[in-house]
Amino acid sequence: PGTIGALANLAANLQEQRKLSEAEPLLREVVAAAREAAAIANQGSDEALKDEATQSMIKDIGNLGEVCLAQGKLDEAEPLLVEAVTYARQKGGWGGPFNGSLVELRREQGRLPEAVQELGTLVADLRKGAGPQHPLTLEAEAVTARLRHAQGGGAAAAAELRATVQRMGKYMGAADPDTVKWCR
Protein backbone atom coordinates (compact mmCIF):
# COMPACT_ATOMS: atom_id res chain seq x y z
CA PRO A 1 0.00 0.00 0.00
CA GLY A 2 2.84 2.43 0.74
CA THR A 3 4.34 1.90 -2.70
CA ILE A 4 0.98 2.36 -4.41
CA GLY A 5 0.42 5.55 -2.40
CA ALA A 6 3.86 6.91 -3.28
CA LEU A 7 3.33 6.20 -7.00
CA ALA A 8 -0.14 7.79 -6.84
CA ASN A 9 1.33 10.89 -5.18
CA LEU A 10 4.08 11.15 -7.79
CA ALA A 11 1.51 10.76 -10.58
CA ALA A 12 -0.70 13.45 -8.97
CA ASN A 13 2.29 15.78 -8.75
CA LEU A 14 3.07 15.22 -12.44
CA GLN A 15 -0.60 15.72 -13.29
CA GLU A 16 -0.64 19.06 -11.46
CA GLN A 17 2.43 20.08 -13.45
CA ARG A 18 0.54 19.13 -16.65
CA LYS A 19 3.13 16.42 -17.39
CA LEU A 20 0.33 14.12 -18.42
CA SER A 21 2.35 11.76 -20.62
CA GLU A 22 4.60 11.09 -17.61
CA ALA A 23 1.71 10.73 -15.16
CA GLU A 24 -0.33 8.32 -17.29
CA PRO A 25 1.93 5.22 -17.15
CA LEU A 26 2.38 5.69 -13.40
CA LEU A 27 -1.37 5.93 -12.93
CA ARG A 28 -1.92 2.82 -15.04
CA GLU A 29 0.50 0.98 -12.76
CA VAL A 30 -1.23 2.41 -9.68
CA VAL A 31 -4.69 1.38 -10.94
CA ALA A 32 -3.53 -2.17 -11.68
CA ALA A 33 -1.95 -2.48 -8.22
CA ALA A 34 -4.95 -0.84 -6.53
CA ARG A 35 -7.35 -3.25 -8.24
CA GLU A 36 -5.24 -6.15 -7.01
CA ALA A 37 -5.06 -4.73 -3.47
CA ALA A 38 -8.83 -4.15 -3.40
CA ALA A 39 -9.47 -7.72 -4.59
CA ILE A 40 -7.26 -9.07 -1.80
CA ALA A 41 -8.91 -6.81 0.79
CA ASN A 42 -12.37 -7.91 -0.35
CA GLN A 43 -11.47 -11.52 0.42
CA GLY A 44 -11.00 -10.61 4.08
CA SER A 45 -13.55 -9.85 6.75
CA ASP A 46 -12.37 -6.36 7.77
CA GLU A 47 -15.06 -4.03 6.34
CA ALA A 48 -13.05 -0.87 7.05
CA LEU A 49 -10.09 -2.27 5.11
CA LYS A 50 -12.37 -3.26 2.23
CA ASP A 51 -13.87 0.24 2.08
CA GLU A 52 -10.49 1.94 2.28
CA ALA A 53 -8.99 -0.22 -0.48
CA THR A 54 -12.00 0.28 -2.76
CA GLN A 55 -12.19 4.03 -2.21
CA SER A 56 -8.47 4.38 -2.90
CA MET A 57 -8.83 2.31 -6.06
CA ILE A 58 -11.77 4.41 -7.29
CA LYS A 59 -9.82 7.63 -6.69
CA ASP A 60 -6.93 6.23 -8.73
CA ILE A 61 -9.31 5.11 -11.50
CA GLY A 62 -10.90 8.57 -11.62
CA ASN A 63 -7.50 10.27 -11.71
CA LEU A 64 -6.43 8.08 -14.62
CA GLY A 65 -9.69 8.91 -16.37
CA GLU A 66 -9.00 12.63 -15.94
CA VAL A 67 -5.48 12.26 -17.31
CA CYS A 68 -6.80 10.39 -20.35
CA LEU A 69 -9.49 13.04 -20.83
CA ALA A 70 -6.95 15.86 -20.61
CA GLN A 71 -4.88 14.14 -23.30
CA GLY A 72 -7.90 13.74 -25.58
CA LYS A 73 -8.02 9.95 -25.13
CA LEU A 74 -11.78 9.97 -24.83
CA ASP A 75 -12.34 6.26 -25.50
CA GLU A 76 -9.92 5.37 -22.72
CA ALA A 77 -11.27 7.98 -20.32
CA GLU A 78 -14.91 6.96 -20.64
CA PRO A 79 -14.97 3.57 -18.84
CA LEU A 80 -12.71 4.91 -16.10
CA LEU A 81 -14.83 7.98 -15.37
CA VAL A 82 -18.08 6.02 -15.63
CA GLU A 83 -16.72 3.51 -13.10
CA ALA A 84 -15.65 6.26 -10.68
CA VAL A 85 -18.95 8.15 -10.93
CA THR A 86 -21.05 4.99 -10.70
CA TYR A 87 -19.22 3.93 -7.54
CA ALA A 88 -19.66 7.38 -6.00
CA ARG A 89 -23.39 7.31 -6.74
CA GLN A 90 -23.76 3.85 -5.20
CA LYS A 91 -21.67 4.67 -2.15
CA GLY A 92 -22.44 8.31 -1.47
CA GLY A 93 -25.64 9.06 -3.35
CA TRP A 94 -24.05 11.51 -5.80
CA GLY A 95 -21.55 11.47 -8.67
CA GLY A 96 -18.59 12.50 -6.55
CA PRO A 97 -15.53 14.48 -7.54
CA PHE A 98 -15.28 12.94 -11.02
CA ASN A 99 -18.81 13.87 -12.10
CA GLY A 100 -17.64 17.15 -13.63
CA SER A 101 -15.01 15.28 -15.63
CA LEU A 102 -17.67 12.89 -16.94
CA VAL A 103 -19.72 15.91 -18.01
CA GLU A 104 -16.67 17.33 -19.80
CA LEU A 105 -16.07 13.95 -21.49
CA ARG A 106 -19.66 13.85 -22.76
CA ARG A 107 -19.28 17.40 -24.06
CA GLU A 108 -15.99 16.54 -25.79
CA GLN A 109 -17.67 13.50 -27.35
CA GLY A 110 -20.39 15.74 -28.73
CA ARG A 111 -22.99 13.98 -26.58
CA LEU A 112 -24.55 17.22 -25.36
CA PRO A 113 -27.90 15.78 -24.21
CA GLU A 114 -26.02 13.33 -21.96
CA ALA A 115 -23.73 16.11 -20.73
CA VAL A 116 -26.78 18.21 -19.84
CA GLN A 117 -28.39 15.24 -18.07
CA GLU A 118 -25.21 14.57 -16.04
CA LEU A 119 -24.99 18.26 -15.19
CA GLY A 120 -28.61 18.27 -14.08
CA THR A 121 -27.80 15.48 -11.64
CA LEU A 122 -24.71 17.33 -10.43
CA VAL A 123 -26.66 20.58 -9.96
CA ALA A 124 -29.34 18.79 -7.93
CA ASP A 125 -26.66 17.15 -5.77
CA LEU A 126 -24.85 20.45 -5.23
CA ARG A 127 -28.04 22.31 -4.39
CA LYS A 128 -28.83 19.68 -1.79
CA GLY A 129 -25.31 19.30 -0.39
CA ALA A 130 -23.73 22.73 -0.75
CA GLY A 131 -26.74 25.00 -1.16
CA PRO A 132 -28.24 26.98 -4.04
CA GLN A 133 -25.90 29.98 -3.66
CA HIS A 134 -22.67 28.01 -3.35
CA PRO A 135 -20.14 28.96 -6.07
CA LEU A 136 -19.88 25.36 -7.31
CA THR A 137 -23.66 25.12 -7.60
CA LEU A 138 -23.86 28.39 -9.49
CA GLU A 139 -21.02 27.41 -11.82
CA ALA A 140 -22.63 24.02 -12.55
CA GLU A 141 -25.92 25.82 -13.28
CA ALA A 142 -24.11 28.20 -15.64
CA VAL A 143 -22.46 25.33 -17.50
CA THR A 144 -25.84 23.63 -17.83
CA ALA A 145 -27.43 26.78 -19.19
CA ARG A 146 -24.57 27.28 -21.68
CA LEU A 147 -24.90 23.68 -22.90
CA ARG A 148 -28.65 24.08 -23.37
CA HIS A 149 -28.00 27.30 -25.25
CA ALA A 150 -25.34 25.57 -27.41
CA GLN A 151 -27.88 22.86 -28.24
CA GLY A 152 -30.11 25.49 -29.79
CA GLY A 153 -32.32 26.11 -26.79
CA GLY A 154 -33.30 29.48 -28.20
CA ALA A 155 -34.70 32.33 -26.16
CA ALA A 156 -35.54 30.15 -23.14
CA ALA A 157 -31.95 28.89 -22.86
CA ALA A 158 -30.56 32.40 -23.32
CA ALA A 159 -32.88 33.69 -20.57
CA GLU A 160 -31.84 30.82 -18.28
CA LEU A 161 -28.17 31.67 -18.85
CA ARG A 162 -28.76 35.38 -18.15
CA ALA A 163 -30.66 34.58 -14.95
CA THR A 164 -27.91 32.25 -13.75
CA VAL A 165 -25.21 34.82 -14.46
CA GLN A 166 -27.24 37.44 -12.56
CA ARG A 167 -27.46 35.09 -9.56
CA MET A 168 -23.72 34.49 -9.81
CA GLY A 169 -23.13 38.24 -9.77
CA LYS A 170 -25.43 38.67 -6.77
CA TYR A 171 -23.88 35.92 -4.66
CA MET A 172 -20.29 35.87 -5.93
CA GLY A 173 -19.78 39.52 -6.82
CA ALA A 174 -19.90 41.05 -10.28
CA ALA A 175 -16.10 41.40 -10.39
CA ASP A 176 -15.53 37.72 -9.59
CA PRO A 177 -13.53 36.09 -12.42
CA ASP A 178 -15.92 33.11 -12.52
CA THR A 179 -18.88 35.44 -13.05
CA VAL A 180 -17.09 37.40 -15.76
CA LYS A 181 -16.14 34.25 -17.73
CA TRP A 182 -19.81 33.16 -17.93
CA CYS A 183 -20.85 36.54 -19.32
CA ARG A 184 -18.78 36.02 -22.46
PDB file of C-alpha atoms in Angstrom:
ATOM      1  CA  PRO A   1       0.000   0.000   0.000  1.00  0.00           C
ATOM      2  CA  GLY A   2       2.845   2.425   0.737  1.00  0.00           C
ATOM      3  CA  THR A   3       4.344   1.902  -2.701  1.00  0.00           C
ATOM      4  CA  ILE A   4       0.979   2.364  -4.406  1.00  0.00           C
ATOM      5  CA  GLY A   5       0.425   5.553  -2.399  1.00  0.00           C
ATOM      6  CA  ALA A   6       3.863   6.910  -3.279  1.00  0.00           C
ATOM      7  CA  LEU A   7       3.334   6.201  -6.996  1.00  0.00           C
ATOM      8  CA  ALA A   8      -0.135   7.789  -6.841  1.00  0.00           C
ATOM      9  CA  ASN A   9       1.332  10.893  -5.181  1.00  0.00           C
ATOM     10  CA  LEU A  10       4.079  11.145  -7.788  1.00  0.00           C
ATOM     11  CA  ALA A  11       1.510  10.763 -10.575  1.00  0.00           C
ATOM     12  CA  ALA A  12      -0.701  13.445  -8.967  1.00  0.00           C
ATOM     13  CA  ASN A  13       2.285  15.779  -8.752  1.00  0.00           C
ATOM     14  CA  LEU A  14       3.065  15.219 -12.437  1.00  0.00           C
ATOM     15  CA  GLN A  15      -0.605  15.717 -13.285  1.00  0.00           C
ATOM     16  CA  GLU A  16      -0.643  19.058 -11.461  1.00  0.00           C
ATOM     17  CA  GLN A  17       2.426  20.080 -13.447  1.00  0.00           C
ATOM     18  CA  ARG A  18       0.541  19.126 -16.651  1.00  0.00           C
ATOM     19  CA  LYS A  19       3.133  16.421 -17.386  1.00  0.00           C
ATOM     20  CA  LEU A  20       0.327  14.117 -18.422  1.00  0.00           C
ATOM     21  CA  SER A  21       2.346  11.763 -20.616  1.00  0.00           C
ATOM     22  CA  GLU A  22       4.603  11.089 -17.615  1.00  0.00           C
ATOM     23  CA  ALA A  23       1.713  10.730 -15.161  1.00  0.00           C
ATOM     24  CA  GLU A  24      -0.329   8.319 -17.286  1.00  0.00           C
ATOM     25  CA  PRO A  25       1.928   5.221 -17.147  1.00  0.00           C
ATOM     26  CA  LEU A  26       2.383   5.686 -13.402  1.00  0.00           C
ATOM     27  CA  LEU A  27      -1.373   5.928 -12.925  1.00  0.00           C
ATOM     28  CA  ARG A  28      -1.917   2.821 -15.039  1.00  0.00           C
ATOM     29  CA  GLU A  29       0.496   0.979 -12.756  1.00  0.00           C
ATOM     30  CA  VAL A  30      -1.228   2.410  -9.684  1.00  0.00           C
ATOM     31  CA  VAL A  31      -4.690   1.381 -10.940  1.00  0.00           C
ATOM     32  CA  ALA A  32      -3.532  -2.170 -11.679  1.00  0.00           C
ATOM     33  CA  ALA A  33      -1.953  -2.477  -8.225  1.00  0.00           C
ATOM     34  CA  ALA A  34      -4.947  -0.835  -6.526  1.00  0.00           C
ATOM     35  CA  ARG A  35      -7.351  -3.246  -8.244  1.00  0.00           C
ATOM     36  CA  GLU A  36      -5.241  -6.148  -7.006  1.00  0.00           C
ATOM     37  CA  ALA A  37      -5.058  -4.730  -3.468  1.00  0.00           C
ATOM     38  CA  ALA A  38      -8.827  -4.153  -3.403  1.00  0.00           C
ATOM     39  CA  ALA A  39      -9.473  -7.722  -4.588  1.00  0.00           C
ATOM     40  CA  ILE A  40      -7.258  -9.073  -1.802  1.00  0.00           C
ATOM     41  CA  ALA A  41      -8.906  -6.810   0.795  1.00  0.00           C
ATOM     42  CA  ASN A  42     -12.368  -7.906  -0.353  1.00  0.00           C
ATOM     43  CA  GLN A  43     -11.474 -11.523   0.424  1.00  0.00           C
ATOM     44  CA  GLY A  44     -10.999 -10.613   4.085  1.00  0.00           C
ATOM     45  CA  SER A  45     -13.551  -9.854   6.751  1.00  0.00           C
ATOM     46  CA  ASP A  46     -12.373  -6.360   7.772  1.00  0.00           C
ATOM     47  CA  GLU A  47     -15.064  -4.030   6.344  1.00  0.00           C
ATOM     48  CA  ALA A  48     -13.053  -0.875   7.052  1.00  0.00           C
ATOM     49  CA  LEU A  49     -10.086  -2.272   5.111  1.00  0.00           C
ATOM     50  CA  LYS A  50     -12.370  -3.259   2.225  1.00  0.00           C
ATOM     51  CA  ASP A  51     -13.873   0.244   2.081  1.00  0.00           C
ATOM     52  CA  GLU A  52     -10.487   1.942   2.278  1.00  0.00           C
ATOM     53  CA  ALA A  53      -8.992  -0.219  -0.478  1.00  0.00           C
ATOM     54  CA  THR A  54     -12.001   0.276  -2.756  1.00  0.00           C
ATOM     55  CA  GLN A  55     -12.191   4.034  -2.213  1.00  0.00           C
ATOM     56  CA  SER A  56      -8.474   4.383  -2.898  1.00  0.00           C
ATOM     57  CA  MET A  57      -8.828   2.312  -6.060  1.00  0.00           C
ATOM     58  CA  ILE A  58     -11.772   4.412  -7.287  1.00  0.00           C
ATOM     59  CA  LYS A  59      -9.820   7.628  -6.687  1.00  0.00           C
ATOM     60  CA  ASP A  60      -6.928   6.232  -8.734  1.00  0.00           C
ATOM     61  CA  ILE A  61      -9.306   5.113 -11.502  1.00  0.00           C
ATOM     62  CA  GLY A  62     -10.900   8.570 -11.625  1.00  0.00           C
ATOM     63  CA  ASN A  63      -7.501  10.275 -11.709  1.00  0.00           C
ATOM     64  CA  LEU A  64      -6.428   8.077 -14.625  1.00  0.00           C
ATOM     65  CA  GLY A  65      -9.689   8.914 -16.371  1.00  0.00           C
ATOM     66  CA  GLU A  66      -9.004  12.626 -15.941  1.00  0.00           C
ATOM     67  CA  VAL A  67      -5.475  12.263 -17.307  1.00  0.00           C
ATOM     68  CA  CYS A  68      -6.800  10.390 -20.353  1.00  0.00           C
ATOM     69  CA  LEU A  69      -9.495  13.044 -20.829  1.00  0.00           C
ATOM     70  CA  ALA A  70      -6.945  15.864 -20.605  1.00  0.00           C
ATOM     71  CA  GLN A  71      -4.883  14.140 -23.298  1.00  0.00           C
ATOM     72  CA  GLY A  72      -7.900  13.743 -25.577  1.00  0.00           C
ATOM     73  CA  LYS A  73      -8.020   9.951 -25.125  1.00  0.00           C
ATOM     74  CA  LEU A  74     -11.784   9.973 -24.829  1.00  0.00           C
ATOM     75  CA  ASP A  75     -12.343   6.260 -25.505  1.00  0.00           C
ATOM     76  CA  GLU A  76      -9.916   5.369 -22.719  1.00  0.00           C
ATOM     77  CA  ALA A  77     -11.269   7.984 -20.320  1.00  0.00           C
ATOM     78  CA  GLU A  78     -14.913   6.963 -20.638  1.00  0.00           C
ATOM     79  CA  PRO A  79     -14.968   3.575 -18.840  1.00  0.00           C
ATOM     80  CA  LEU A  80     -12.709   4.909 -16.099  1.00  0.00           C
ATOM     81  CA  LEU A  81     -14.826   7.979 -15.372  1.00  0.00           C
ATOM     82  CA  VAL A  82     -18.080   6.022 -15.631  1.00  0.00           C
ATOM     83  CA  GLU A  83     -16.722   3.512 -13.100  1.00  0.00           C
ATOM     84  CA  ALA A  84     -15.652   6.259 -10.680  1.00  0.00           C
ATOM     85  CA  VAL A  85     -18.952   8.154 -10.929  1.00  0.00           C
ATOM     86  CA  THR A  86     -21.051   4.985 -10.698  1.00  0.00           C
ATOM     87  CA  TYR A  87     -19.220   3.925  -7.544  1.00  0.00           C
ATOM     88  CA  ALA A  88     -19.661   7.377  -5.999  1.00  0.00           C
ATOM     89  CA  ARG A  89     -23.387   7.305  -6.745  1.00  0.00           C
ATOM     90  CA  GLN A  90     -23.762   3.854  -5.203  1.00  0.00           C
ATOM     91  CA  LYS A  91     -21.670   4.668  -2.153  1.00  0.00           C
ATOM     92  CA  GLY A  92     -22.436   8.314  -1.471  1.00  0.00           C
ATOM     93  CA  GLY A  93     -25.637   9.061  -3.355  1.00  0.00           C
ATOM     94  CA  TRP A  94     -24.049  11.512  -5.801  1.00  0.00           C
ATOM     95  CA  GLY A  95     -21.547  11.465  -8.670  1.00  0.00           C
ATOM     96  CA  GLY A  96     -18.592  12.497  -6.553  1.00  0.00           C
ATOM     97  CA  PRO A  97     -15.525  14.479  -7.536  1.00  0.00           C
ATOM     98  CA  PHE A  98     -15.279  12.945 -11.018  1.00  0.00           C
ATOM     99  CA  ASN A  99     -18.814  13.866 -12.095  1.00  0.00           C
ATOM    100  CA  GLY A 100     -17.640  17.146 -13.628  1.00  0.00           C
ATOM    101  CA  SER A 101     -15.009  15.279 -15.632  1.00  0.00           C
ATOM    102  CA  LEU A 102     -17.669  12.894 -16.935  1.00  0.00           C
ATOM    103  CA  VAL A 103     -19.725  15.914 -18.010  1.00  0.00           C
ATOM    104  CA  GLU A 104     -16.669  17.327 -19.800  1.00  0.00           C
ATOM    105  CA  LEU A 105     -16.074  13.951 -21.485  1.00  0.00           C
ATOM    106  CA  ARG A 106     -19.659  13.851 -22.764  1.00  0.00           C
ATOM    107  CA  ARG A 107     -19.277  17.402 -24.062  1.00  0.00           C
ATOM    108  CA  GLU A 108     -15.994  16.545 -25.789  1.00  0.00           C
ATOM    109  CA  GLN A 109     -17.666  13.495 -27.353  1.00  0.00           C
ATOM    110  CA  GLY A 110     -20.393  15.741 -28.734  1.00  0.00           C
ATOM    111  CA  ARG A 111     -22.985  13.983 -26.579  1.00  0.00           C
ATOM    112  CA  LEU A 112     -24.550  17.223 -25.364  1.00  0.00           C
ATOM    113  CA  PRO A 113     -27.903  15.784 -24.208  1.00  0.00           C
ATOM    114  CA  GLU A 114     -26.022  13.326 -21.962  1.00  0.00           C
ATOM    115  CA  ALA A 115     -23.735  16.108 -20.734  1.00  0.00           C
ATOM    116  CA  VAL A 116     -26.782  18.210 -19.836  1.00  0.00           C
ATOM    117  CA  GLN A 117     -28.387  15.240 -18.070  1.00  0.00           C
ATOM    118  CA  GLU A 118     -25.209  14.575 -16.039  1.00  0.00           C
ATOM    119  CA  LEU A 119     -24.995  18.255 -15.191  1.00  0.00           C
ATOM    120  CA  GLY A 120     -28.613  18.274 -14.075  1.00  0.00           C
ATOM    121  CA  THR A 121     -27.804  15.485 -11.638  1.00  0.00           C
ATOM    122  CA  LEU A 122     -24.707  17.331 -10.434  1.00  0.00           C
ATOM    123  CA  VAL A 123     -26.659  20.577  -9.960  1.00  0.00           C
ATOM    124  CA  ALA A 124     -29.336  18.789  -7.927  1.00  0.00           C
ATOM    125  CA  ASP A 125     -26.659  17.147  -5.775  1.00  0.00           C
ATOM    126  CA  LEU A 126     -24.846  20.449  -5.231  1.00  0.00           C
ATOM    127  CA  ARG A 127     -28.036  22.311  -4.385  1.00  0.00           C
ATOM    128  CA  LYS A 128     -28.828  19.684  -1.786  1.00  0.00           C
ATOM    129  CA  GLY A 129     -25.313  19.303  -0.391  1.00  0.00           C
ATOM    130  CA  ALA A 130     -23.729  22.735  -0.751  1.00  0.00           C
ATOM    131  CA  GLY A 131     -26.742  25.005  -1.155  1.00  0.00           C
ATOM    132  CA  PRO A 132     -28.243  26.982  -4.044  1.00  0.00           C
ATOM    133  CA  GLN A 133     -25.901  29.979  -3.663  1.00  0.00           C
ATOM    134  CA  HIS A 134     -22.666  28.008  -3.354  1.00  0.00           C
ATOM    135  CA  PRO A 135     -20.141  28.959  -6.072  1.00  0.00           C
ATOM    136  CA  LEU A 136     -19.875  25.360  -7.306  1.00  0.00           C
ATOM    137  CA  THR A 137     -23.664  25.117  -7.597  1.00  0.00           C
ATOM    138  CA  LEU A 138     -23.856  28.387  -9.490  1.00  0.00           C
ATOM    139  CA  GLU A 139     -21.023  27.412 -11.815  1.00  0.00           C
ATOM    140  CA  ALA A 140     -22.631  24.025 -12.554  1.00  0.00           C
ATOM    141  CA  GLU A 141     -25.923  25.818 -13.284  1.00  0.00           C
ATOM    142  CA  ALA A 142     -24.114  28.204 -15.640  1.00  0.00           C
ATOM    143  CA  VAL A 143     -22.455  25.330 -17.497  1.00  0.00           C
ATOM    144  CA  THR A 144     -25.843  23.625 -17.829  1.00  0.00           C
ATOM    145  CA  ALA A 145     -27.429  26.776 -19.195  1.00  0.00           C
ATOM    146  CA  ARG A 146     -24.572  27.277 -21.678  1.00  0.00           C
ATOM    147  CA  LEU A 147     -24.905  23.683 -22.897  1.00  0.00           C
ATOM    148  CA  ARG A 148     -28.653  24.076 -23.374  1.00  0.00           C
ATOM    149  CA  HIS A 149     -28.004  27.303 -25.250  1.00  0.00           C
ATOM    150  CA  ALA A 150     -25.344  25.575 -27.406  1.00  0.00           C
ATOM    151  CA  GLN A 151     -27.879  22.857 -28.240  1.00  0.00           C
ATOM    152  CA  GLY A 152     -30.111  25.489 -29.789  1.00  0.00           C
ATOM    153  CA  GLY A 153     -32.316  26.106 -26.788  1.00  0.00           C
ATOM    154  CA  GLY A 154     -33.305  29.475 -28.204  1.00  0.00           C
ATOM    155  CA  ALA A 155     -34.696  32.330 -26.158  1.00  0.00           C
ATOM    156  CA  ALA A 156     -35.543  30.153 -23.136  1.00  0.00           C
ATOM    157  CA  ALA A 157     -31.953  28.888 -22.859  1.00  0.00           C
ATOM    158  CA  ALA A 158     -30.562  32.404 -23.315  1.00  0.00           C
ATOM    159  CA  ALA A 159     -32.881  33.690 -20.568  1.00  0.00           C
ATOM    160  CA  GLU A 160     -31.837  30.824 -18.277  1.00  0.00           C
ATOM    161  CA  LEU A 161     -28.169  31.667 -18.851  1.00  0.00           C
ATOM    162  CA  ARG A 162     -28.757  35.385 -18.146  1.00  0.00           C
ATOM    163  CA  ALA A 163     -30.663  34.575 -14.953  1.00  0.00           C
ATOM    164  CA  THR A 164     -27.914  32.250 -13.747  1.00  0.00           C
ATOM    165  CA  VAL A 165     -25.207  34.821 -14.461  1.00  0.00           C
ATOM    166  CA  GLN A 166     -27.237  37.441 -12.559  1.00  0.00           C
ATOM    167  CA  ARG A 167     -27.462  35.093  -9.565  1.00  0.00           C
ATOM    168  CA  MET A 168     -23.720  34.491  -9.808  1.00  0.00           C
ATOM    169  CA  GLY A 169     -23.131  38.240  -9.772  1.00  0.00           C
ATOM    170  CA  LYS A 170     -25.425  38.667  -6.774  1.00  0.00           C
ATOM    171  CA  TYR A 171     -23.881  35.922  -4.661  1.00  0.00           C
ATOM    172  CA  MET A 172     -20.295  35.875  -5.925  1.00  0.00           C
ATOM    173  CA  GLY A 173     -19.780  39.522  -6.824  1.00  0.00           C
ATOM    174  CA  ALA A 174     -19.899  41.052 -10.280  1.00  0.00           C
ATOM    175  CA  ALA A 175     -16.098  41.404 -10.389  1.00  0.00           C
ATOM    176  CA  ASP A 176     -15.530  37.724  -9.591  1.00  0.00           C
ATOM    177  CA  PRO A 177     -13.528  36.087 -12.423  1.00  0.00           C
ATOM    178  CA  ASP A 178     -15.923  33.111 -12.515  1.00  0.00           C
ATOM    179  CA  THR A 179     -18.882  35.443 -13.049  1.00  0.00           C
ATOM    180  CA  VAL A 180     -17.085  37.399 -15.760  1.00  0.00           C
ATOM    181  CA  LYS A 181     -16.145  34.251 -17.726  1.00  0.00           C
ATOM    182  CA  TRP A 182     -19.810  33.162 -17.932  1.00  0.00           C
ATOM    183  CA  CYS A 183     -20.848  36.536 -19.317  1.00  0.00           C
ATOM    184  CA  ARG A 184     -18.775  36.025 -22.465  1.00  0.00           C
TER     185      ARG A 184
END
